[in-house]
PDB file of C-alpha atoms in Angstrom:
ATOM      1  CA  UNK A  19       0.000   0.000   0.000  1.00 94.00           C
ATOM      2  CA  UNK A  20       3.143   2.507   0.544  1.00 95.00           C
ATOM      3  CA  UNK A  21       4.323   1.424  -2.400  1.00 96.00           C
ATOM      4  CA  UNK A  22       1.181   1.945  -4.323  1.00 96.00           C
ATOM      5  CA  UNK A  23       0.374   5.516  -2.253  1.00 96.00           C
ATOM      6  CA  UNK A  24       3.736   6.832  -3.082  1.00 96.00           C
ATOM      7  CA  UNK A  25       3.703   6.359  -7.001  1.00 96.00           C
ATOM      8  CA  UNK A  26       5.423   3.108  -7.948  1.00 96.00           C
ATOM      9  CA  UNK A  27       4.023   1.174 -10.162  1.00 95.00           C
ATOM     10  CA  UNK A  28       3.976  -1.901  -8.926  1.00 97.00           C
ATOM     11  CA  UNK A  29       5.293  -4.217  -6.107  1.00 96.00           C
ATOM     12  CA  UNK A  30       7.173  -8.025  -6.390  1.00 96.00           C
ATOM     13  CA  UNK A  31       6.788 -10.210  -3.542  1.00 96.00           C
ATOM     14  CA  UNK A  32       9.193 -11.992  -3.746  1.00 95.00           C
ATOM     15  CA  UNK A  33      10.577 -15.591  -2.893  1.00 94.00           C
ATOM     16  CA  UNK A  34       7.044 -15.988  -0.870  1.00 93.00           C
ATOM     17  CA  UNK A  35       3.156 -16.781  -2.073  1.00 96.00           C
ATOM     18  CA  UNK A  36       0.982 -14.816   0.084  1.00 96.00           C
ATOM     19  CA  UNK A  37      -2.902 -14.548  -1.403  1.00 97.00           C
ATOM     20  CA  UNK A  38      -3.966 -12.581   1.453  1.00 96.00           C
ATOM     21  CA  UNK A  39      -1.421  -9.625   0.576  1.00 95.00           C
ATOM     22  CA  UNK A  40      -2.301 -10.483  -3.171  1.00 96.00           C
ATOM     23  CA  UNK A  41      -6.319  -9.726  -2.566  1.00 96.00           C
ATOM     24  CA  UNK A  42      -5.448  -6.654  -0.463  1.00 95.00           C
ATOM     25  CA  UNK A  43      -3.754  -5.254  -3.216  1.00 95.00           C
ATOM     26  CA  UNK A  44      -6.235  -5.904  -5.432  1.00 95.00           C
ATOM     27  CA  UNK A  45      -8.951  -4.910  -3.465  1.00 96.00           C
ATOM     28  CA  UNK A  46      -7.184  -1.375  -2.702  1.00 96.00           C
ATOM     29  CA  UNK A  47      -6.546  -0.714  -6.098  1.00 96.00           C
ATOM     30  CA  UNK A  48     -10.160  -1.699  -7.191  1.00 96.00           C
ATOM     31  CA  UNK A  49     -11.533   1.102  -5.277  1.00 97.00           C
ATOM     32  CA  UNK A  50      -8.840   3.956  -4.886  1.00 97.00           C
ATOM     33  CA  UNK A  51      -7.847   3.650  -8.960  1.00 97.00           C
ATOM     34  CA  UNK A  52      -5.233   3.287 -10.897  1.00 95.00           C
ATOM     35  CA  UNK A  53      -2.748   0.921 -12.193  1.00 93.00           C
ATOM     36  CA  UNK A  54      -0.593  -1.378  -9.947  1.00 96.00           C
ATOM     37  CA  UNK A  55       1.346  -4.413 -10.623  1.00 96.00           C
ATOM     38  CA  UNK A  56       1.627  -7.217  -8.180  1.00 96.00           C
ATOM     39  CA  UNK A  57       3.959 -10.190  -8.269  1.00 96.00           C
ATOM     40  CA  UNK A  58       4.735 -13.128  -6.096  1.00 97.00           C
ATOM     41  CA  UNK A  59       6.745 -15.978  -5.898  1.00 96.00           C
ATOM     42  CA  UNK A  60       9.337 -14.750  -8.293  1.00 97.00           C
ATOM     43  CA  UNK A  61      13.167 -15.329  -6.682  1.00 96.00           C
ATOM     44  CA  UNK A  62      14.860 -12.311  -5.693  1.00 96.00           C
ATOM     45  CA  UNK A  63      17.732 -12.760  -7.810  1.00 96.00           C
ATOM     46  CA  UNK A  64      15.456 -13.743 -10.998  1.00 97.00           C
ATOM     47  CA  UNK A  65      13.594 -10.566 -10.151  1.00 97.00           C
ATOM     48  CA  UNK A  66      16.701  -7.996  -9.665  1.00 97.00           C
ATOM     49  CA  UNK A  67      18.195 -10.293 -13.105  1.00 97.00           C
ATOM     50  CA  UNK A  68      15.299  -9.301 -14.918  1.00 97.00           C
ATOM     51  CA  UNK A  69      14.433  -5.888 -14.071  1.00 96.00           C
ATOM     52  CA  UNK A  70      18.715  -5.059 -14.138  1.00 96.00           C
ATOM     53  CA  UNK A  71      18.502  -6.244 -17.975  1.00 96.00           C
ATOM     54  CA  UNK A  72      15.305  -3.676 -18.532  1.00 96.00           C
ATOM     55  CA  UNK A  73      17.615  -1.082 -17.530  1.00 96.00           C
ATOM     56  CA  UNK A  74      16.429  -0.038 -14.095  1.00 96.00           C
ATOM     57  CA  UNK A  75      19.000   0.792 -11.118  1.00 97.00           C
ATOM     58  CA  UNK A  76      18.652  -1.310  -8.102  1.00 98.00           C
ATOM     59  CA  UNK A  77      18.385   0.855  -4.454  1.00 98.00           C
ATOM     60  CA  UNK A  78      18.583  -1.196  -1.761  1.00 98.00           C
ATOM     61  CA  UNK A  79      17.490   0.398   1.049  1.00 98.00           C
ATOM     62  CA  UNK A  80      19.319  -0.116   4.487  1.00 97.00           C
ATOM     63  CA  UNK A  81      20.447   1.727   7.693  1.00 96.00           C
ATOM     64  CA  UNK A  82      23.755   1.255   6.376  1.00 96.00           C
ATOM     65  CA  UNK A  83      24.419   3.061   3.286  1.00 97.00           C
ATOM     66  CA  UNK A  84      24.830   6.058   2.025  1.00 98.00           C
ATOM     67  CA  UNK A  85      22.899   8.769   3.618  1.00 98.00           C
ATOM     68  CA  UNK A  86      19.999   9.967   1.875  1.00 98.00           C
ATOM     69  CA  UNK A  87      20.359  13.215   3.383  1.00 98.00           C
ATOM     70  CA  UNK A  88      23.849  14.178   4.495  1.00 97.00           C
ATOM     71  CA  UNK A  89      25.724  12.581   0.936  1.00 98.00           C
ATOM     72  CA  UNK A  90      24.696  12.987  -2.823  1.00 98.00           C
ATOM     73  CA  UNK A  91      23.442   9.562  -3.140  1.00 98.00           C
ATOM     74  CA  UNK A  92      19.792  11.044  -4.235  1.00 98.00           C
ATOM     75  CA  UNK A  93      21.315  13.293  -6.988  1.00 98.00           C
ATOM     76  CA  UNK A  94      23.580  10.475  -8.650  1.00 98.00           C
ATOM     77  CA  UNK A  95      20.026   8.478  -8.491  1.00 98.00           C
ATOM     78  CA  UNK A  96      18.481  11.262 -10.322  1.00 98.00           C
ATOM     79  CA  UNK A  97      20.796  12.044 -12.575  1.00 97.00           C
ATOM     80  CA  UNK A  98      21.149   8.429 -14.090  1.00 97.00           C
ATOM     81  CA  UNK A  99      17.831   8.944 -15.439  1.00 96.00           C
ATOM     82  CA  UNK A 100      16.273   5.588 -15.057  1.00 97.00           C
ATOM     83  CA  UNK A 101      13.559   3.499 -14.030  1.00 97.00           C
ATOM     84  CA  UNK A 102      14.385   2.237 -10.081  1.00 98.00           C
ATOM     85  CA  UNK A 103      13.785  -1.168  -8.778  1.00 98.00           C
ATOM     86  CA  UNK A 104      13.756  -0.335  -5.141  1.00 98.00           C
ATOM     87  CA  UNK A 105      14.418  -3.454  -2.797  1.00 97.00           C
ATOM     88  CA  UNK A 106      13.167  -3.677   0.875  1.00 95.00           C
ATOM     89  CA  UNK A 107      14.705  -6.815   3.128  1.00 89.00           C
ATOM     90  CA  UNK A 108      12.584  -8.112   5.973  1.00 78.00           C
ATOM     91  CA  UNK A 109      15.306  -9.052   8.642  1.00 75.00           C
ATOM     92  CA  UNK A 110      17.942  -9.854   7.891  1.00 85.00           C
ATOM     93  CA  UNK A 111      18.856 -10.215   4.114  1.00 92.00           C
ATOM     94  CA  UNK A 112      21.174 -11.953   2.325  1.00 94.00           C
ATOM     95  CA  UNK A 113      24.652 -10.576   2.448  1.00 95.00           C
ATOM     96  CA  UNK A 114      24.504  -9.999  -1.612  1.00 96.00           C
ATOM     97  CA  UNK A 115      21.771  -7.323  -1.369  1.00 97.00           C
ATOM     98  CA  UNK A 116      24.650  -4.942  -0.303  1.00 97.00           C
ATOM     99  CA  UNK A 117      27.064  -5.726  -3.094  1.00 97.00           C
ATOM    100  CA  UNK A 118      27.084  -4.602  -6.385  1.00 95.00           C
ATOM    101  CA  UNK A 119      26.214  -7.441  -7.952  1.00 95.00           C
ATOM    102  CA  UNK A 120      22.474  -6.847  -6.822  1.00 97.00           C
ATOM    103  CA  UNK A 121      22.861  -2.941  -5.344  1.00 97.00           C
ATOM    104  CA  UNK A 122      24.293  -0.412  -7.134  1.00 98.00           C
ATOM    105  CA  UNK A 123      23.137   1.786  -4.497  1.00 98.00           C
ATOM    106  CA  UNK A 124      22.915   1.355  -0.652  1.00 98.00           C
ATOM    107  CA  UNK A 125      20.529   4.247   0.876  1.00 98.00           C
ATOM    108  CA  UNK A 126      20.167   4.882   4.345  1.00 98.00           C
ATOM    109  CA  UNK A 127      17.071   6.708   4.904  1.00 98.00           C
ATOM    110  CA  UNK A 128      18.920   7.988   8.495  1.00 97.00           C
ATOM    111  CA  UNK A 129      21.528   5.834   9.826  1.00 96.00           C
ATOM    112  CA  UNK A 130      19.441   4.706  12.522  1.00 96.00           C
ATOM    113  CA  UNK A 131      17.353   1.742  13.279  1.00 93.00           C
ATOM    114  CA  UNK A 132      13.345   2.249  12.370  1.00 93.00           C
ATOM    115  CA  UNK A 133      11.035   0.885   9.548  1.00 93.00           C
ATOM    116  CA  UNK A 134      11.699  -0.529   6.157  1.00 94.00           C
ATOM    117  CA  UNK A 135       8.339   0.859   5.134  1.00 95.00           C
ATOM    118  CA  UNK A 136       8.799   4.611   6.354  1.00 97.00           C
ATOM    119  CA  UNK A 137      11.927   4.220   4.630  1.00 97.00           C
ATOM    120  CA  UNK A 138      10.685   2.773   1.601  1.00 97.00           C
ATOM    121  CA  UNK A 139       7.704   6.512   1.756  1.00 98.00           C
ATOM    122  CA  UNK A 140      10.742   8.474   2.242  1.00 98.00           C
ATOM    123  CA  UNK A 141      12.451   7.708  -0.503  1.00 98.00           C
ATOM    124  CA  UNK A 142       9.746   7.590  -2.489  1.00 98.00           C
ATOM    125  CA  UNK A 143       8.908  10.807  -1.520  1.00 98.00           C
ATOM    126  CA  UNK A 144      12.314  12.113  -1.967  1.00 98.00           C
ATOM    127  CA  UNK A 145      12.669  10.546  -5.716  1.00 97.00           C
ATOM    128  CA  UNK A 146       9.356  11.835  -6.813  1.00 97.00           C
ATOM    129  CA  UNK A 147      10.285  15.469  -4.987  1.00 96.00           C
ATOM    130  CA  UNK A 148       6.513  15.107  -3.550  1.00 95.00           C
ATOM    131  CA  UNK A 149       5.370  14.740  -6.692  1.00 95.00           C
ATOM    132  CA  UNK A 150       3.491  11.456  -5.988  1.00 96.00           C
ATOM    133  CA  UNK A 151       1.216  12.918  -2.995  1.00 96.00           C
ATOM    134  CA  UNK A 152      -0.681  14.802  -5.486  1.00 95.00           C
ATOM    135  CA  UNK A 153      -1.400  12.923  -7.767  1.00 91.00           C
ATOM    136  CA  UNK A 154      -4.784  11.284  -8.784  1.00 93.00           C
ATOM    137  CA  UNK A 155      -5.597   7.521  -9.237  1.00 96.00           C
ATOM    138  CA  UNK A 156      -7.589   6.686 -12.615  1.00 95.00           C
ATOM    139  CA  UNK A 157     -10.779   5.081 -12.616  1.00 95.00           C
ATOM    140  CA  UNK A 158     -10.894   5.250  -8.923  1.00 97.00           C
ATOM    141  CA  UNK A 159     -14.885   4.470  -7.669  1.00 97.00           C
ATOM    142  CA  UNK A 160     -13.458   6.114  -4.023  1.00 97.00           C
ATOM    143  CA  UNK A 161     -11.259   9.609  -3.794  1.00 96.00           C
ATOM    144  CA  UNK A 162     -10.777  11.637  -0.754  1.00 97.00           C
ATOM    145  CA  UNK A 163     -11.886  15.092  -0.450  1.00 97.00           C
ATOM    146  CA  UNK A 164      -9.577  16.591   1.924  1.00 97.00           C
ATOM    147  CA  UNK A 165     -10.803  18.672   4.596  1.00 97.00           C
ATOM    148  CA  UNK A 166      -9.646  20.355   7.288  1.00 97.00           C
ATOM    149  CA  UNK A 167     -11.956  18.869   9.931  1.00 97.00           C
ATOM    150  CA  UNK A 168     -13.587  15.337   9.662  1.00 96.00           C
ATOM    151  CA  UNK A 169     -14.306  13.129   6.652  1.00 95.00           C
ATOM    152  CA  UNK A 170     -15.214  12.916   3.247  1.00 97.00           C
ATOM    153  CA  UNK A 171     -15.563  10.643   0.115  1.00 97.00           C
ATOM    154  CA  UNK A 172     -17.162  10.779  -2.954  1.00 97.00           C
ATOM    155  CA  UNK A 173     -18.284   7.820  -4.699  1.00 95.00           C
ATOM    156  CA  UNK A 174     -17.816   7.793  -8.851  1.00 85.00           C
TER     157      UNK A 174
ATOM    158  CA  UNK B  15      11.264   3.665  16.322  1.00 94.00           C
ATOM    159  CA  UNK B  16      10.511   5.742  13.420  1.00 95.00           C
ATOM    160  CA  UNK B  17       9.657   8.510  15.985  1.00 96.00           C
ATOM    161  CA  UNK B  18      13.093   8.555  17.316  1.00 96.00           C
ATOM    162  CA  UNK B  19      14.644   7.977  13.837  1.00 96.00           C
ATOM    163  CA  UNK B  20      12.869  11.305  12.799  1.00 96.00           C
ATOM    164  CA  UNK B  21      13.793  13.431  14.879  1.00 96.00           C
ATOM    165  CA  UNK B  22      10.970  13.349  17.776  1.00 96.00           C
ATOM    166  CA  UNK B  23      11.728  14.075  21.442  1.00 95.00           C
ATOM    167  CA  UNK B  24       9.289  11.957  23.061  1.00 97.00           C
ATOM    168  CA  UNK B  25       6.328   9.250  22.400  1.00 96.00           C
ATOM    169  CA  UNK B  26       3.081   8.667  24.033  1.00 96.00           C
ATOM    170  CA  UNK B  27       1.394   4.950  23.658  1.00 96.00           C
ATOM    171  CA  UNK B  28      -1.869   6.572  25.033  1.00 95.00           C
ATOM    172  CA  UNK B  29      -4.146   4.387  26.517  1.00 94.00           C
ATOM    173  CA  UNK B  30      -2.374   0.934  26.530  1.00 93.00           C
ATOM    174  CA  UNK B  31       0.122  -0.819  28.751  1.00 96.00           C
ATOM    175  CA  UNK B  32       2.778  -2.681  26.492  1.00 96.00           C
ATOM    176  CA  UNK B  33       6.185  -3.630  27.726  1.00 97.00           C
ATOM    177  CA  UNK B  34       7.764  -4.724  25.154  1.00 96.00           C
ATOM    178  CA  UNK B  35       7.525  -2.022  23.104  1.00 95.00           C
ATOM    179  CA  UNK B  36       8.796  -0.111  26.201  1.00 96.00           C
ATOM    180  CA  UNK B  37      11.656  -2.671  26.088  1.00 96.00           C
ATOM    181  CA  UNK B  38      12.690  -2.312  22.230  1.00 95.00           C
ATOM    182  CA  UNK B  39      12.733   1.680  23.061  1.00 95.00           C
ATOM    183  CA  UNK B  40      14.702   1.445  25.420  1.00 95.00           C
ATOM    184  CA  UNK B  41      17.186  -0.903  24.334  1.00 96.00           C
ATOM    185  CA  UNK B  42      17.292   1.038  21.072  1.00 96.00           C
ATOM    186  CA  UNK B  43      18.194   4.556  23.240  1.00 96.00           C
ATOM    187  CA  UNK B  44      20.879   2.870  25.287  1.00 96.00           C
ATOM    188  CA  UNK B  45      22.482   1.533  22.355  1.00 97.00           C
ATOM    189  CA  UNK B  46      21.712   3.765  19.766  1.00 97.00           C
ATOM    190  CA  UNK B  47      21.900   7.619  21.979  1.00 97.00           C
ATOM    191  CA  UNK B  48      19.719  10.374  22.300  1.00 95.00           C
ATOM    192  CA  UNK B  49      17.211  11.350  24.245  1.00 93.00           C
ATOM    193  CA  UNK B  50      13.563   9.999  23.715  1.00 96.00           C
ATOM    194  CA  UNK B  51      10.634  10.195  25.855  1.00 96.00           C
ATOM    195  CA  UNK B  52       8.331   7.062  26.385  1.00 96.00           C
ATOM    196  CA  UNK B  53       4.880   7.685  27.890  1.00 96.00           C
ATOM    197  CA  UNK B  54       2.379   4.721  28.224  1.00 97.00           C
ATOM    198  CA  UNK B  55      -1.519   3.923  29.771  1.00 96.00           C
ATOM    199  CA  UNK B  56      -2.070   7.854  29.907  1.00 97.00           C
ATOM    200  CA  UNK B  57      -5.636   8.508  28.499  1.00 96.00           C
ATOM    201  CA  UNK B  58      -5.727  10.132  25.177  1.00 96.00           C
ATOM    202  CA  UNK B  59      -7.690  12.818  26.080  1.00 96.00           C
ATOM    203  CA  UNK B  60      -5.337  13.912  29.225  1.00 97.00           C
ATOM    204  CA  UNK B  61      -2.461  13.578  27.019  1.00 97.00           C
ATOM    205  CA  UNK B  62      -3.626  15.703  24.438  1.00 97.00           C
ATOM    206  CA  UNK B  63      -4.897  18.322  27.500  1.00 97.00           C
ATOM    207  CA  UNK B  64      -1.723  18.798  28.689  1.00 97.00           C
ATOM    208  CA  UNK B  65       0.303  19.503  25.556  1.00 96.00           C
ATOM    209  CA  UNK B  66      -2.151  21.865  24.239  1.00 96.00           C
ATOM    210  CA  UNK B  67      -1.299  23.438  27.813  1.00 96.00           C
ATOM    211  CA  UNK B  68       2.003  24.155  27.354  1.00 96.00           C
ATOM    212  CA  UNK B  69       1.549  25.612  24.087  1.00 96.00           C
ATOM    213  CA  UNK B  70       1.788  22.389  21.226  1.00 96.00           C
ATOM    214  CA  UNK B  71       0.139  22.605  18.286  1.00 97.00           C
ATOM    215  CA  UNK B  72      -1.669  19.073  17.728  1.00 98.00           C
ATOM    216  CA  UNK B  73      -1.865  17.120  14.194  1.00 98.00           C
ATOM    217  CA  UNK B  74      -3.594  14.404  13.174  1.00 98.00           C
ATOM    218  CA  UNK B  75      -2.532  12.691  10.753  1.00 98.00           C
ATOM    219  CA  UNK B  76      -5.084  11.133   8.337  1.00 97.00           C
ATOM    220  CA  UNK B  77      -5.937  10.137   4.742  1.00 96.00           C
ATOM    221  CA  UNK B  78      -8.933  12.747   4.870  1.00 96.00           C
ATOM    222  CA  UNK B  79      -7.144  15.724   6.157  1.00 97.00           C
ATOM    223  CA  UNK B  80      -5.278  18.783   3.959  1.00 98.00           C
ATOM    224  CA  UNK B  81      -3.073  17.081   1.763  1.00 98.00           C
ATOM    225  CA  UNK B  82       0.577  17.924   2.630  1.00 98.00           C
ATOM    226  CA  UNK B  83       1.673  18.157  -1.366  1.00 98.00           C
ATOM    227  CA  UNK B  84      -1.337  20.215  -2.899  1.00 97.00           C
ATOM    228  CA  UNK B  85      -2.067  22.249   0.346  1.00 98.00           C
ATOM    229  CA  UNK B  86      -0.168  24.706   2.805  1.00 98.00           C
ATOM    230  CA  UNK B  87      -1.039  23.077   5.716  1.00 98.00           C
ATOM    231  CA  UNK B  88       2.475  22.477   6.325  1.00 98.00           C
ATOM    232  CA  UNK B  89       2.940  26.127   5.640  1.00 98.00           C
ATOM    233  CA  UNK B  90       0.701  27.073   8.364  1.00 98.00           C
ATOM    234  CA  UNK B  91       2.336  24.244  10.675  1.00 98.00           C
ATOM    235  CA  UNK B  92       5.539  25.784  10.250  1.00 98.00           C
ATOM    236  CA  UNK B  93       4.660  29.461  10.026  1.00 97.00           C
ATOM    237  CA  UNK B  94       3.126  28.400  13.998  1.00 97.00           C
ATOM    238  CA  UNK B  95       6.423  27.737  15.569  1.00 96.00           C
ATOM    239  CA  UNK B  96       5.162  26.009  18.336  1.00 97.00           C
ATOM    240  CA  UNK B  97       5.982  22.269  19.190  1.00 97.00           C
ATOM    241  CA  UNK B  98       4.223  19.884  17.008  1.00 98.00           C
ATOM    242  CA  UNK B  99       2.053  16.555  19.125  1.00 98.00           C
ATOM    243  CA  UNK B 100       1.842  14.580  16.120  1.00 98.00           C
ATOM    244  CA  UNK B 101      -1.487  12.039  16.467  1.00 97.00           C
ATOM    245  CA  UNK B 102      -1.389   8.922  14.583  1.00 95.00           C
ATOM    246  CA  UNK B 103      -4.166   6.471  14.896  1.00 88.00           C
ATOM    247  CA  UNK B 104      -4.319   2.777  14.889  1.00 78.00           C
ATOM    248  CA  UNK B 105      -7.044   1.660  12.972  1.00 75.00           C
ATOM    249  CA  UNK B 106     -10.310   3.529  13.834  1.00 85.00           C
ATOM    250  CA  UNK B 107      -9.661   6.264  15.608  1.00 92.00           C
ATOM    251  CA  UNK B 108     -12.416   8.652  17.902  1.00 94.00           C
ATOM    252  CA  UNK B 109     -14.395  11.004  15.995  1.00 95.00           C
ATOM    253  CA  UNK B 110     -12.801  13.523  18.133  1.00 96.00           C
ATOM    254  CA  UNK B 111      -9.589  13.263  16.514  1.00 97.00           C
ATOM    255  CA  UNK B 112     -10.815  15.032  13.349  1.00 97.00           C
ATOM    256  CA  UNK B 113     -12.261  18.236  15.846  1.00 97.00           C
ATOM    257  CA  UNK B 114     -10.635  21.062  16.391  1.00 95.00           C
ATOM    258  CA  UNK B 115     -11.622  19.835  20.436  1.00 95.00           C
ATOM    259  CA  UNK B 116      -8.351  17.713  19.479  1.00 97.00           C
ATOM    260  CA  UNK B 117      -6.432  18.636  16.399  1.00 97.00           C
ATOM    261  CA  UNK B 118      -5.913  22.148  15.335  1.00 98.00           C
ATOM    262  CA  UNK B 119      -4.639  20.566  11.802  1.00 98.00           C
ATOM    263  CA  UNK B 120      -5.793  17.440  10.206  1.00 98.00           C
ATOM    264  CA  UNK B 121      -2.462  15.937   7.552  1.00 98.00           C
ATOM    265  CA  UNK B 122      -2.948  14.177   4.916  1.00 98.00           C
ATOM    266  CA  UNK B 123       0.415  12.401   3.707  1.00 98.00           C
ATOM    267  CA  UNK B 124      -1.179  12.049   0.468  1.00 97.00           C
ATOM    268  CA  UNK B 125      -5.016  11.052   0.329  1.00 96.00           C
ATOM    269  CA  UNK B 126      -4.794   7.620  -0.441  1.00 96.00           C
ATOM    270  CA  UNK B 127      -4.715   4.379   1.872  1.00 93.00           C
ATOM    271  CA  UNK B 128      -1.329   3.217   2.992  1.00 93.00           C
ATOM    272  CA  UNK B 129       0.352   3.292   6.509  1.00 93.00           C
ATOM    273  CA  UNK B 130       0.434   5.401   9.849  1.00 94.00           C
ATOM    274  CA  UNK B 131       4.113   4.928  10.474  1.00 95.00           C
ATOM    275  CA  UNK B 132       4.881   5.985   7.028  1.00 97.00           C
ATOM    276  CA  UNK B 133       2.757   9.291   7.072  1.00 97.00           C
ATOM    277  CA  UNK B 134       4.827  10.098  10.563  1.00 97.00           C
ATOM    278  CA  UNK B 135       7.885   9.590   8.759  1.00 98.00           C
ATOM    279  CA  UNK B 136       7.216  11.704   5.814  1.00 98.00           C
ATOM    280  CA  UNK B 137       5.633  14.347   7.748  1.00 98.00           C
ATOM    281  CA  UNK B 138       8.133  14.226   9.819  1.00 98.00           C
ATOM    282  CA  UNK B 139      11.301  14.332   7.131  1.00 98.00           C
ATOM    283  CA  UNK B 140       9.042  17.176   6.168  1.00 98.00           C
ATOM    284  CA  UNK B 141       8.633  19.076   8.838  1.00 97.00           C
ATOM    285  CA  UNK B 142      12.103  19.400   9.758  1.00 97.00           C
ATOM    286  CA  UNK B 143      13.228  19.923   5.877  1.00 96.00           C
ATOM    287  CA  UNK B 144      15.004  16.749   6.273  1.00 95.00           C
ATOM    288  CA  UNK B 145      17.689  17.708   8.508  1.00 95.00           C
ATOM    289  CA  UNK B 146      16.792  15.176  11.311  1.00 96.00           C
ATOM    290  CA  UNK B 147      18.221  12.345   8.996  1.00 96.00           C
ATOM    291  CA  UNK B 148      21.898  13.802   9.361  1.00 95.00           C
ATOM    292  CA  UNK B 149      21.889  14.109  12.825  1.00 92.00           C
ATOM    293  CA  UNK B 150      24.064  12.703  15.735  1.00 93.00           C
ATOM    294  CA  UNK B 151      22.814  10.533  18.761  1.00 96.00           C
ATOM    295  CA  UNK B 152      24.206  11.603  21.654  1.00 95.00           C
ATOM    296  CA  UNK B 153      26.096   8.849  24.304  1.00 95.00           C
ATOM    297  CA  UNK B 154      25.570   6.131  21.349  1.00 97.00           C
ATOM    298  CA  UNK B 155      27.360   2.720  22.018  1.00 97.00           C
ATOM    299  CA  UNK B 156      26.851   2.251  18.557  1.00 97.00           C
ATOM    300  CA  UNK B 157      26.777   3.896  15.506  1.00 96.00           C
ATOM    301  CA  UNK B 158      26.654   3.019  11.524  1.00 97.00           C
ATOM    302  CA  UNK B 159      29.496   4.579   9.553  1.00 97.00           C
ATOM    303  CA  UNK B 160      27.482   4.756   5.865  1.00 97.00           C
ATOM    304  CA  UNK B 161      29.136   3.275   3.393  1.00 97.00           C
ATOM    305  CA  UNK B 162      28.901   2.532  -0.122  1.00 97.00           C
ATOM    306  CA  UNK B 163      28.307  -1.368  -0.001  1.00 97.00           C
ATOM    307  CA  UNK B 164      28.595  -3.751   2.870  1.00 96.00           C
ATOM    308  CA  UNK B 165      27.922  -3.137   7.066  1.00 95.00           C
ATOM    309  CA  UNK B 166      30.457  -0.774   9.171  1.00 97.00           C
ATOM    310  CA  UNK B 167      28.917  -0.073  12.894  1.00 97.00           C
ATOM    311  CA  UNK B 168      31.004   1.555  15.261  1.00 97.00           C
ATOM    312  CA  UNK B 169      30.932   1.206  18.769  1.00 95.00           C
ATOM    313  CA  UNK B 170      32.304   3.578  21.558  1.00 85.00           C
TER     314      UNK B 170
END
């Protein structure tokens, strides 16, 4: 769902089948709009193979890399110009994802220990320049309305 | 976690007793430095009383609030000043917490579904113009040295 909210286009489970992450997925995107990919199964190293041989850059993010804000990590990502397969470990991860024969970037979203998903929204955040916030979802049947007290959605 | 990570000075598990998320805290302050506040069981209500007491501004953050890209909520937030109480909800959440009663601002990190600890780390990274992600722990036993590829922590 962060991944989704914050503009990617699509998310690969992978090494693990898990239907009930598959149908929430599914579900979320039925009603809030617009296009999102979902894999599963797929082996990590078949997935960062493929996706390395499309052209993207593989990001790894981790507490210990390069810090997203204190070193020019971000602007090198930017400036290459291409599509980003970002990859998020669950505990621990195998020793490769830090080499550059998976990672040819290491990003610490802060150097200290917190959530793979916040940093997963920060970076996204940070890539996009905010971009992604505002953006609408096509053929969404739910949307938001903001408002500054309570809650409202309109139905389409 | 992501609290601390982000740059906050305190938390407040309002209305529950949980001890082991006291116990990761602290064993993530002793090791990791800084100073960091943990509150637990204190009503919701009293907690928000007393803040607003000594002068906080409190924020909600929710999917149907002022959306922190297309608005200038965070504008207003930082035009304010004050000390920020950032409220993040599990799940459902009182009514109340949409009220000015409660919140004086109602976030939006984005208005689409996704996750409470990744709208406090984006709103966070936002509201200090990402400067808490460079920053130094104080008394840390250990600390990451960033590199490149592969794990360097440093301990003192």
């Amino acid at each position: 769902m962060v991944a989704r909210a914050f503009g990617a286009s699509g998310f690969i489970l992978a090494d693990v089948k898990d239907d009930e992450v598959k149908d929430v997925v599914q579900k979320i995107s039925a009603s809030w709009g617009g296009r999102f990919d979902f894999v599963m199964e797929i082996p990590w190293k078949q997935a960062v193979t493929e996706w390395r041989r499309k052209g993207c850059l593989v990001v790894h993010l981790t507490a210990y890399g390069e810090n997203i804000q204190t070193s020019d990590v971000m602007t090198r990502i930017k400036a290459a110009g291409k599509d980003v397969l970002v990859i998020v470990g669950s505990q621990k991860v195998p020793k490769a994802f830090f080499f550059s024969e998976v990672s040819d970037y290491n990003v610490a979203v802060g150097n200290q220990p917190h959530s793979e998903i916040s940093a997963l929204a920060v970076f996204m955040d940070r890539l996009y320049e905010g971009e992604e916030l505002g953006r609408e979802f096509d053929d969404a049947k739910l949307r938001v309305v903001p408002q500054k007290h309570g809650k409202r959605v309109a139905k389409s």
